[in-house]
Amino acid sequence: MLKLYQICGKNRDAGFSPYAWRVKLCLLHKGLDFEEEPIRFLEKEKIAHVQPQTIPVLDDGNKSIVDSFAIADYLETVYPEPSLFGGATARAQAPILNHWVNATMVMGMFPLLALDIFNCLDVPDQIYFRKTREIRLGMSLEEAMATRGNKLAGFQKSLAPLRAGLKEAPFLSGAAPAWLDYAVFGSFMWARTVSDFKFLAEDDPLYAWRERMLDLFGSAARAAPVAYG
Amino acid sequence: MLKLYQICGKNRDAGFSPYAWRVKLCLLHKGLDFEEEPIRFLEKEKIAHVQPQTIPVLDDGNKSIVDSFAIADYLETVYPEPSLFGGATARAQAPILNHWVNATMVMGMFPLLALDIFNCLDVPDQIYFRKTREIRLGMSLEEAMATRGNKLAGFQKSLAPLRAGLKEAPFLSGAAPAWLDYAVFGSFMWARTVSDFKFLAEDDPLYAWRERMLDLFGSAARAAPVAYG
């Protein structure tokens, strides 16, 4: 059985990491069964068997893979059908898009979500999270929250390349979803799991695309529990 | 015979447009013969047969295609081998990468090159170029030039996604170059044709990649005439 270690908050059923969400969608794409092992920030001993000790981690028998992109690459090699990348050229270009998604979406959304994430955590994790993330943000979680309305337009604008991809096709990868769709969608699932903040206007082509993504695999992502409230 | 209409300056042999360079590399990739029709900014009557009147334009018999991405897409459909995009998924994702290259590279390099381009033009084009481009820049060509040293580090940093793509393979598209390589390389050929400004440090992985690109097709790009000096 495949086992996915992923970050969680107080509610262990509501894993929220954008990277773990990518892996979950990749596993669903491959039709692979897997179990989930939720880990709070201060429970790193659960992944003592890997280096570096970052999540997500995927265990496949006695093999452990760290990093969501390395996991996608591993799955494509070991379980080739159905293809996740869609051929050698798309697979070779995927690290470029992966870098872009991480820098533009994960980094771009983090300040807008930081306090919401904090509010989903148990108290020991909250202390750890505030201390480490306020250094990263260069401001308090509350300041980041207070200014998020001002940052939204810039974030939405930064997604322009993705909209160019949806002009001719229902998914970023064409007629059917593939790795890039899951990589981008992972960030929206992160937001959806920790917050009710609206990142997309309803007339944004990405909004309709996100609805299609929520419908995939028997609405698996749509049905996932949220961590807040 | 295929005919490529492309922007030129005083020296009609030295077409410098980043978009025309993409098309030239795509034509070489397909092994297609073509002739070049150089056009100065104030010679738009040479493309009176198309709308919108933007270059590059590719004429193929009585068919005319405007826009470098539309031309690449046309070539892939009409002359499928060897593939330019490398499969349906990569082709579907290409508009996303095309948008990124245009926004990050063409827009990012333009302020650093604007005065160099001006210096390659004949006098009527210089008057037109200064008037239209200084509005776009929000400053004079000379001011843009004076501050380009400060902008270089930011531009180089913006190319980080591309470096992620070169960690595992010699080309952005994998073992062999494909459309994305030509799209990115087109901007460097723009710079090379109008300027001796150094956009890349020699220890940048993109530098070695650019050398490999210059070697393709019998060093066609390396041998191309420059417009300056």
Short mmCIF file of C-alpha atoms in Angstrom, two decimals:
data_model
loop_
_atom_site.label_atom_id
_atom_site.label_comp_id
_atom_site.label_asym_id
_atom_site.label_seq_id
_atom_site.Cartn_x
_atom_site.Cartn_y
_atom_site.Cartn_z
CA MET A 1 0.00 0.00 0.00
CA LEU A 2 1.18 3.51 -0.84
CA LYS A 3 1.30 5.89 2.12
CA LEU A 4 1.22 9.69 1.84
CA TYR A 5 2.54 11.73 4.76
CA GLN A 6 1.00 15.17 4.72
CA ILE A 7 0.71 18.23 6.94
CA CYS A 8 -2.48 18.71 8.95
CA GLY A 9 -3.79 21.04 11.61
CA LYS A 10 -6.07 20.41 14.57
CA ASN A 11 -8.37 18.39 12.32
CA ARG A 12 -6.25 15.44 11.19
CA ASP A 13 -8.70 14.60 8.41
CA ALA A 14 -8.11 17.88 6.60
CA GLY A 15 -4.63 17.82 5.06
CA PHE A 16 -4.05 21.23 3.53
CA SER A 17 -0.60 21.34 1.95
CA PRO A 18 -0.59 22.53 -1.68
CA TYR A 19 2.16 20.01 -2.40
CA ALA A 20 0.35 17.07 -0.78
CA TRP A 21 -2.75 17.99 -2.78
CA ARG A 22 -0.69 17.73 -5.99
CA VAL A 23 0.43 14.25 -4.97
CA LYS A 24 -3.11 13.17 -4.09
CA LEU A 25 -4.38 14.22 -7.50
CA CYS A 26 -1.45 12.46 -9.20
CA LEU A 27 -2.27 9.26 -7.27
CA LEU A 28 -5.94 9.54 -8.27
CA HIS A 29 -4.88 10.14 -11.89
CA LYS A 30 -2.87 6.91 -11.79
CA GLY A 31 -5.77 5.06 -10.15
CA LEU A 32 -3.56 4.06 -7.23
CA ASP A 33 -4.89 3.28 -3.75
CA PHE A 34 -3.13 5.04 -0.94
CA GLU A 35 -3.49 5.76 2.75
CA GLU A 36 -2.87 9.15 4.30
CA GLU A 37 -0.75 9.79 7.36
CA PRO A 38 -1.48 13.25 8.76
CA ILE A 39 1.41 15.00 10.51
CA ARG A 40 1.33 18.18 12.54
CA PHE A 41 4.27 20.58 12.28
CA LEU A 42 5.75 19.33 15.57
CA GLU A 43 5.37 15.64 14.73
CA LYS A 44 8.36 15.34 12.42
CA GLU A 45 9.36 12.10 14.17
CA LYS A 46 6.79 10.41 11.94
CA ILE A 47 9.08 11.04 8.96
CA ALA A 48 12.32 10.22 10.79
CA HIS A 49 13.00 7.70 8.02
CA VAL A 50 13.64 10.32 5.32
CA GLN A 51 16.09 13.11 4.56
CA PRO A 52 15.41 15.96 4.14
CA GLN A 53 12.58 15.83 6.66
CA THR A 54 10.03 17.67 4.59
CA ILE A 55 6.52 16.66 3.65
CA PRO A 56 4.88 15.40 1.56
CA VAL A 57 6.59 12.04 1.61
CA LEU A 58 5.33 9.02 -0.29
CA ASP A 59 6.23 5.55 0.96
CA ASP A 60 5.93 2.80 -1.62
CA GLY A 61 6.87 -0.45 0.12
CA ASN A 62 10.37 0.13 1.47
CA LYS A 63 11.01 3.06 -0.86
CA SER A 64 10.40 6.64 0.34
CA ILE A 65 10.23 9.66 -1.95
CA VAL A 66 10.44 13.25 -0.70
CA ASP A 67 9.19 16.33 -2.64
CA SER A 68 5.97 16.50 -4.64
CA PHE A 69 7.71 16.82 -8.00
CA ALA A 70 10.06 13.92 -7.29
CA ILE A 71 6.98 11.90 -6.27
CA ALA A 72 5.20 12.74 -9.55
CA ASP A 73 8.31 11.76 -11.47
CA TYR A 74 8.60 8.51 -9.49
CA LEU A 75 4.95 7.63 -10.12
CA GLU A 76 5.35 8.27 -13.85
CA THR A 77 8.35 5.95 -14.01
CA VAL A 78 7.02 3.11 -11.86
CA TYR A 79 3.33 3.33 -12.82
CA PRO A 80 3.51 4.67 -16.38
CA GLU A 81 -0.18 4.42 -17.32
CA PRO A 82 -2.13 6.62 -17.60
CA SER A 83 0.62 9.14 -18.29
CA LEU A 84 0.85 12.03 -15.85
CA PHE A 85 3.10 14.28 -17.93
CA GLY A 86 1.92 13.40 -21.45
CA GLY A 87 5.17 12.56 -23.21
CA ALA A 88 8.88 13.24 -23.00
CA THR A 89 8.77 16.92 -24.02
CA ALA A 90 6.07 17.87 -21.52
CA ARG A 91 7.92 15.90 -18.84
CA ALA A 92 11.17 17.72 -19.61
CA GLN A 93 9.39 21.10 -19.45
CA ALA A 94 7.53 20.23 -16.24
CA PRO A 95 10.33 21.40 -13.87
CA ILE A 96 10.07 24.84 -15.50
CA LEU A 97 6.34 25.02 -14.87
CA ASN A 98 6.81 23.51 -11.40
CA HIS A 99 9.21 26.31 -10.50
CA TRP A 100 6.76 28.88 -11.82
CA VAL A 101 3.81 27.42 -9.88
CA ASN A 102 5.83 27.30 -6.66
CA ALA A 103 7.17 30.84 -7.00
CA THR A 104 4.03 32.49 -8.33
CA MET A 105 1.20 30.57 -6.70
CA VAL A 106 2.49 29.06 -3.46
CA MET A 107 4.65 32.08 -2.60
CA GLY A 108 2.02 34.49 -3.93
CA MET A 109 -0.84 33.00 -1.93
CA PHE A 110 1.03 32.37 1.31
CA PRO A 111 0.80 35.91 2.76
CA LEU A 112 -2.93 35.95 2.02
CA LEU A 113 -3.48 32.62 3.78
CA ALA A 114 -0.96 32.72 6.62
CA LEU A 115 -3.35 33.76 9.41
CA ASP A 116 -6.02 31.35 8.13
CA ILE A 117 -3.50 28.51 8.31
CA PHE A 118 -2.52 29.58 11.82
CA ASN A 119 -6.16 29.43 12.88
CA CYS A 120 -6.39 25.81 11.71
CA LEU A 121 -3.50 24.63 13.90
CA ASP A 122 -3.36 23.30 17.47
CA VAL A 123 -1.65 25.51 20.03
CA PRO A 124 1.90 24.06 19.96
CA ASP A 125 1.92 24.24 16.15
CA GLN A 126 0.54 27.79 16.30
CA ILE A 127 3.51 28.89 18.41
CA TYR A 128 5.95 27.23 15.99
CA PHE A 129 4.17 28.53 12.90
CA ARG A 130 3.94 32.14 14.08
CA LYS A 131 7.60 32.22 15.03
CA THR A 132 8.93 30.76 11.77
CA ARG A 133 6.44 32.30 9.31
CA GLU A 134 6.50 35.85 10.63
CA ILE A 135 10.24 35.90 9.89
CA ARG A 136 9.51 34.67 6.37
CA LEU A 137 6.71 37.21 5.87
CA GLY A 138 8.64 40.11 7.36
CA MET A 139 5.46 41.07 9.23
CA SER A 140 2.95 39.63 11.68
CA LEU A 141 0.34 37.15 10.49
CA GLU A 142 -2.28 39.77 11.34
CA GLU A 143 -0.57 42.43 9.23
CA ALA A 144 -0.37 40.00 6.31
CA MET A 145 -4.10 39.35 6.69
CA ALA A 146 -4.96 43.05 6.95
CA THR A 147 -3.33 43.83 3.61
CA ARG A 148 -4.48 40.82 1.65
CA GLY A 149 -7.24 42.68 -0.14
CA ASN A 150 -4.57 44.93 -1.67
CA LYS A 151 -2.53 41.96 -2.82
CA LEU A 152 -5.36 40.09 -4.51
CA ALA A 153 -5.33 41.98 -7.82
CA GLY A 154 -1.59 41.42 -8.23
CA PHE A 155 -1.98 37.73 -7.50
CA GLN A 156 -4.83 37.38 -9.98
CA LYS A 157 -2.77 39.20 -12.61
CA SER A 158 0.17 36.87 -12.05
CA LEU A 159 -2.01 33.98 -13.27
CA ALA A 160 -2.28 35.44 -16.78
CA PRO A 161 -0.12 32.69 -18.37
CA LEU A 162 -2.62 30.08 -17.17
CA ARG A 163 -5.54 31.92 -18.74
CA ALA A 164 -3.66 31.89 -22.06
CA GLY A 165 -3.66 28.10 -21.74
CA LEU A 166 -7.43 27.89 -21.26
CA LYS A 167 -8.35 29.79 -24.43
CA GLU A 168 -8.35 26.66 -26.59
CA ALA A 169 -8.92 23.80 -24.16
CA PRO A 170 -10.85 22.92 -20.97
CA PHE A 171 -7.71 21.95 -19.04
CA LEU A 172 -4.23 23.47 -18.82
CA SER A 173 -2.91 20.25 -20.35
CA GLY A 174 -5.49 20.13 -23.16
CA ALA A 175 -8.58 17.98 -23.52
CA ALA A 176 -7.87 16.10 -20.28
CA PRO A 177 -6.13 17.10 -17.05
CA ALA A 178 -2.53 16.13 -16.39
CA TRP A 179 0.29 16.99 -14.01
CA LEU A 180 0.25 20.76 -14.63
CA ASP A 181 -3.46 20.92 -13.80
CA TYR A 182 -2.80 19.10 -10.52
CA ALA A 183 0.16 21.30 -9.67
CA VAL A 184 -1.87 24.49 -10.12
CA PHE A 185 -5.00 23.05 -8.53
CA GLY A 186 -3.02 21.99 -5.45
CA SER A 187 -2.63 25.65 -4.49
CA PHE A 188 -6.35 26.29 -4.82
CA MET A 189 -7.07 23.23 -2.65
CA TRP A 190 -4.67 24.58 -0.05
CA ALA A 191 -6.71 27.80 0.00
CA ARG A 192 -10.04 25.96 0.01
CA THR A 193 -9.02 23.73 2.91
CA VAL A 194 -7.88 26.51 5.24
CA SER A 195 -9.97 29.55 4.22
CA ASP A 196 -13.12 30.91 2.64
CA PHE A 197 -11.18 33.76 1.01
CA LYS A 198 -12.13 34.20 -2.65
CA PHE A 199 -9.02 34.11 -4.84
CA LEU A 200 -10.87 34.05 -8.16
CA ALA A 201 -13.75 36.09 -9.56
CA GLU A 202 -16.58 34.02 -10.97
CA ASP A 203 -15.99 35.35 -14.50
CA ASP A 204 -12.33 34.32 -14.44
CA PRO A 205 -11.73 31.40 -16.87
CA LEU A 206 -9.73 29.83 -14.06
CA TYR A 207 -12.87 29.74 -11.92
CA ALA A 208 -14.68 27.45 -14.39
CA TRP A 209 -11.52 25.37 -14.78
CA ARG A 210 -11.31 24.99 -10.99
CA GLU A 211 -14.92 23.79 -10.95
CA ARG A 212 -13.99 21.14 -13.51
CA MET A 213 -11.06 20.10 -11.37
CA LEU A 214 -13.30 19.83 -8.30
CA ASP A 215 -15.52 17.44 -10.28
CA LEU A 216 -12.72 15.00 -11.17
CA PHE A 217 -12.41 11.52 -9.66
CA GLY A 218 -15.95 11.46 -8.29
CA SER A 219 -15.60 14.99 -6.88
CA ALA A 220 -12.83 13.80 -4.58
CA ALA A 221 -11.42 17.28 -3.98
CA ARG A 222 -14.84 18.91 -3.67
CA ALA A 223 -15.81 16.41 -0.98
CA ALA A 224 -12.61 16.80 1.04
CA PRO A 225 -13.08 18.13 4.59
CA VAL A 226 -11.98 21.68 5.37
CA ALA A 227 -9.68 22.50 8.26
CA TYR A 228 -11.28 25.74 9.40
CA GLY A 229 -14.48 26.70 11.18
CA MET B 1 8.27 29.19 -51.17
CA LEU B 2 7.65 30.30 -47.59
CA LYS B 3 8.25 33.98 -46.96
CA LEU B 4 8.96 35.51 -43.54
CA TYR B 5 8.33 39.22 -43.07
CA GLN B 6 10.44 40.54 -40.22
CA ILE B 7 11.47 43.83 -38.70
CA CYS B 8 14.88 45.24 -39.59
CA GLY B 9 16.83 48.42 -39.02
CA LYS B 10 19.28 50.29 -41.25
CA ASN B 11 20.94 46.98 -42.13
CA ARG B 12 18.25 45.01 -43.90
CA ASP B 13 20.22 41.77 -43.52
CA ALA B 14 20.02 41.85 -39.73
CA GLY B 15 16.43 41.09 -38.69
CA PHE B 16 16.30 41.47 -34.91
CA SER B 17 12.77 40.75 -33.72
CA PRO B 18 12.58 38.18 -30.89
CA TYR B 19 9.38 36.87 -32.44
CA ALA B 20 10.82 36.57 -35.96
CA TRP B 21 13.80 34.72 -34.51
CA ARG B 22 11.42 32.20 -32.95
CA VAL B 23 9.82 31.64 -36.35
CA LYS B 24 13.18 31.27 -38.08
CA LEU B 25 14.25 28.58 -35.63
CA CYS B 26 10.90 26.80 -36.03
CA LEU B 27 11.36 26.82 -39.83
CA LEU B 28 14.89 25.45 -39.47
CA HIS B 29 13.58 22.78 -37.07
CA LYS B 30 11.08 21.69 -39.70
CA GLY B 31 13.75 21.73 -42.40
CA LEU B 32 11.72 24.18 -44.48
CA ASP B 33 13.25 26.59 -46.98
CA PHE B 34 12.12 30.17 -46.65
CA GLU B 35 12.98 33.62 -47.87
CA GLU B 36 13.14 36.66 -45.64
CA GLU B 37 11.49 39.99 -46.37
CA PRO B 38 12.92 42.70 -44.13
CA ILE B 39 10.59 45.55 -43.16
CA ARG B 40 11.41 48.78 -41.42
CA PHE B 41 8.94 50.19 -38.90
CA LEU B 42 7.61 52.70 -41.45
CA GLU B 43 7.25 50.18 -44.27
CA LYS B 44 4.04 48.55 -43.09
CA GLU B 45 2.68 48.72 -46.65
CA LYS B 46 4.68 45.54 -47.29
CA ILE B 47 2.24 43.67 -45.06
CA ALA B 48 -0.90 45.42 -46.32
CA HIS B 49 -2.27 41.96 -47.09
CA VAL B 50 -2.73 40.97 -43.42
CA GLN B 51 -4.71 42.05 -40.41
CA PRO B 52 -3.61 42.91 -37.80
CA GLN B 53 -0.60 44.56 -39.42
CA THR B 54 2.00 43.16 -37.08
CA ILE B 55 5.16 41.28 -37.87
CA PRO B 56 6.34 38.60 -38.08
CA VAL B 57 4.07 37.35 -40.86
CA LEU B 58 4.59 34.07 -42.66
CA ASP B 59 3.24 33.68 -46.19
CA ASP B 60 2.80 30.09 -47.34
CA GLY B 61 1.50 30.25 -50.89
CA ASN B 62 -1.69 32.30 -50.70
CA LYS B 63 -2.05 31.77 -46.94
CA SER B 64 -0.71 34.38 -44.50
CA ILE B 65 -0.27 33.79 -40.79
CA VAL B 66 0.27 36.59 -38.28
CA ASP B 67 1.83 36.16 -34.80
CA SER B 68 4.80 33.95 -34.00
CA PHE B 69 2.82 31.50 -31.88
CA ALA B 70 0.09 31.16 -34.51
CA ILE B 71 2.85 30.55 -37.07
CA ALA B 72 4.41 27.79 -34.94
CA ASP B 73 0.98 26.22 -34.51
CA TYR B 74 0.35 26.45 -38.26
CA LEU B 75 3.70 24.86 -39.10
CA GLU B 76 3.05 22.00 -36.67
CA THR B 77 -0.32 21.29 -38.31
CA VAL B 78 0.71 21.59 -41.95
CA TYR B 79 4.26 20.22 -41.66
CA PRO B 80 3.95 17.80 -38.73
CA GLU B 81 7.41 16.22 -38.85
CA PRO B 82 9.69 16.66 -37.02
CA SER B 83 7.37 17.74 -34.22
CA LEU B 84 7.90 21.23 -32.90
CA PHE B 85 5.88 20.90 -29.70
CA GLY B 86 6.51 17.22 -28.86
CA GLY B 87 3.00 15.88 -28.40
CA ALA B 88 -0.49 17.02 -27.52
CA THR B 89 0.14 17.85 -23.86
CA ALA B 90 3.20 19.98 -24.53
CA ARG B 91 1.33 21.71 -27.36
CA ALA B 92 -1.61 22.47 -25.06
CA GLN B 93 0.73 23.88 -22.41
CA ALA B 94 2.74 25.92 -24.93
CA PRO B 95 0.45 29.01 -24.77
CA ILE B 96 1.13 29.17 -21.02
CA LEU B 97 4.86 29.14 -21.57
CA ASN B 98 4.51 31.52 -24.53
CA HIS B 99 2.75 34.04 -22.30
CA TRP B 100 5.45 33.66 -19.67
CA VAL B 101 8.28 34.15 -22.19
CA ASN B 102 6.62 37.23 -23.66
CA ALA B 103 5.88 38.82 -20.29
CA THR B 104 9.10 37.89 -18.53
CA MET B 105 11.71 37.92 -21.28
CA VAL B 106 10.52 40.25 -24.04
CA MET B 107 9.02 42.78 -21.62
CA GLY B 108 11.88 42.29 -19.15
CA MET B 109 14.63 42.82 -21.72
CA PHE B 110 13.03 45.66 -23.66
CA PRO B 111 14.02 48.54 -21.33
CA LEU B 112 17.60 47.27 -21.30
CA LEU B 113 17.75 47.13 -25.11
CA ALA B 114 15.59 50.08 -26.16
CA LEU B 115 18.39 52.56 -26.87
CA ASP B 116 20.45 49.87 -28.60
CA ILE B 117 17.52 49.12 -30.90
CA PHE B 118 17.11 52.84 -31.58
CA ASN B 119 20.75 53.05 -32.61
CA CYS B 120 20.24 50.30 -35.20
CA LEU B 121 17.41 52.15 -37.00
CA ASP B 122 17.42 54.64 -39.86
CA VAL B 123 16.38 58.18 -39.02
CA PRO B 124 12.65 58.06 -39.90
CA ASP B 125 12.27 54.85 -37.87
CA GLN B 126 14.24 56.41 -35.00
CA ILE B 127 11.73 59.26 -34.77
CA TYR B 128 8.81 56.82 -34.80
CA PHE B 129 10.48 54.43 -32.33
CA ARG B 130 11.45 57.11 -29.81
CA LYS B 131 7.97 58.61 -29.81
CA THR B 132 6.09 55.34 -29.37
CA ARG B 133 8.55 53.50 -27.09
CA GLU B 134 9.23 56.32 -24.64
CA ILE B 135 5.51 56.35 -23.86
CA ARG B 136 5.66 52.59 -23.28
CA LEU B 137 8.78 52.88 -21.11
CA GLY B 138 7.55 55.86 -19.12
CA MET B 139 11.02 57.38 -19.53
CA SER B 140 13.48 58.37 -22.22
CA LEU B 141 15.49 55.74 -24.07
CA GLU B 142 18.60 57.25 -22.50
CA GLU B 143 17.16 56.97 -18.97
CA ALA B 144 16.25 53.33 -19.62
CA MET B 145 19.81 52.70 -20.76
CA ALA B 146 21.35 54.52 -17.77
CA THR B 147 19.53 52.26 -15.30
CA ARG B 148 19.93 48.95 -17.07
CA GLY B 149 22.79 47.78 -14.88
CA ASN B 150 20.41 47.97 -11.91
CA LYS B 151 17.75 45.96 -13.70
CA LEU B 152 20.01 43.12 -14.79
CA ALA B 153 19.99 41.15 -11.53
CA GLY B 154 16.18 41.20 -11.44
CA PHE B 155 15.99 40.02 -15.02
CA GLN B 156 18.46 37.21 -14.40
CA LYS B 157 16.50 36.15 -11.32
CA SER B 158 13.27 36.06 -13.31
CA LEU B 159 14.76 33.27 -15.46
CA ALA B 160 14.94 30.87 -12.49
CA PRO B 161 12.18 28.59 -13.88
CA LEU B 162 14.30 27.97 -16.98
CA ARG B 163 17.31 26.96 -14.92
CA ALA B 164 15.12 24.41 -13.14
CA GLY B 165 14.49 22.91 -16.57
CA LEU B 166 18.20 22.56 -17.37
CA LYS B 167 19.10 20.54 -14.27
CA GLU B 168 18.32 17.22 -15.91
CA ALA B 169 18.66 17.87 -19.65
CA PRO B 170 20.72 19.86 -22.16
CA PHE B 171 17.67 21.64 -23.63
CA LEU B 172 14.55 23.14 -22.06
CA SER B 173 12.54 20.55 -23.97
CA GLY B 174 14.75 17.62 -22.96
CA ALA B 175 17.38 15.75 -24.96
CA ALA B 176 16.68 17.79 -28.11
CA PRO B 177 15.50 21.36 -28.65
CA ALA B 178 11.86 22.11 -29.44
CA TRP B 179 9.49 25.06 -29.57
CA LEU B 180 10.13 26.29 -26.01
CA ASP B 181 13.86 26.43 -26.66
CA TYR B 182 13.25 28.53 -29.76
CA ALA B 183 10.81 30.82 -27.95
CA VAL B 184 13.32 31.56 -25.20
CA PHE B 185 16.30 31.72 -27.55
CA GLY B 186 14.49 34.23 -29.76
CA SER B 187 14.85 36.85 -27.03
CA PHE B 188 18.55 36.22 -26.70
CA MET B 189 18.95 36.53 -30.48
CA TRP B 190 17.11 39.85 -30.33
CA ALA B 191 19.67 41.03 -27.77
CA ARG B 192 22.61 39.59 -29.71
CA THR B 193 21.54 41.25 -32.95
CA VAL B 194 21.15 44.77 -31.57
CA SER B 195 23.60 44.94 -28.66
CA ASP B 196 26.77 43.65 -27.02
CA PHE B 197 25.18 43.93 -23.56
CA LYS B 198 25.82 40.78 -21.50
CA PHE B 199 22.54 39.41 -20.19
CA LEU B 200 23.99 36.17 -18.80
CA ALA B 201 27.01 35.42 -16.65
CA GLU B 202 29.28 32.72 -18.04
CA ASP B 203 28.59 30.40 -15.10
CA ASP B 204 24.82 30.61 -15.64
CA PRO B 205 23.49 27.25 -16.92
CA LEU B 206 21.53 29.29 -19.45
CA TYR B 207 24.80 30.54 -20.90
CA ALA B 208 25.93 27.02 -21.85
CA TRP B 209 22.43 26.26 -23.15
CA ARG B 210 22.55 29.40 -25.31
CA GLU B 211 25.88 28.24 -26.74
CA ARG B 212 24.25 24.92 -27.68
CA MET B 213 21.42 26.82 -29.34
CA LEU B 214 23.88 28.96 -31.29
CA ASP B 215 25.44 25.74 -32.63
CA LEU B 216 22.17 24.32 -34.03
CA PHE B 217 21.44 24.04 -37.74
CA GLY B 218 25.04 24.58 -38.82
CA SER B 219 25.46 27.52 -36.42
CA ALA B 220 22.76 29.44 -38.29
CA ALA B 221 22.05 31.83 -35.42
CA ARG B 222 25.73 32.27 -34.50
CA ALA B 223 26.50 33.25 -38.09
CA ALA B 224 23.65 35.75 -38.41
CA PRO B 225 24.71 39.36 -39.03
CA VAL B 226 24.34 41.89 -36.24
CA ALA B 227 22.52 45.19 -36.71
CA TYR B 228 24.78 47.40 -34.60
CA GLY B 229 28.26 48.83 -34.98
#
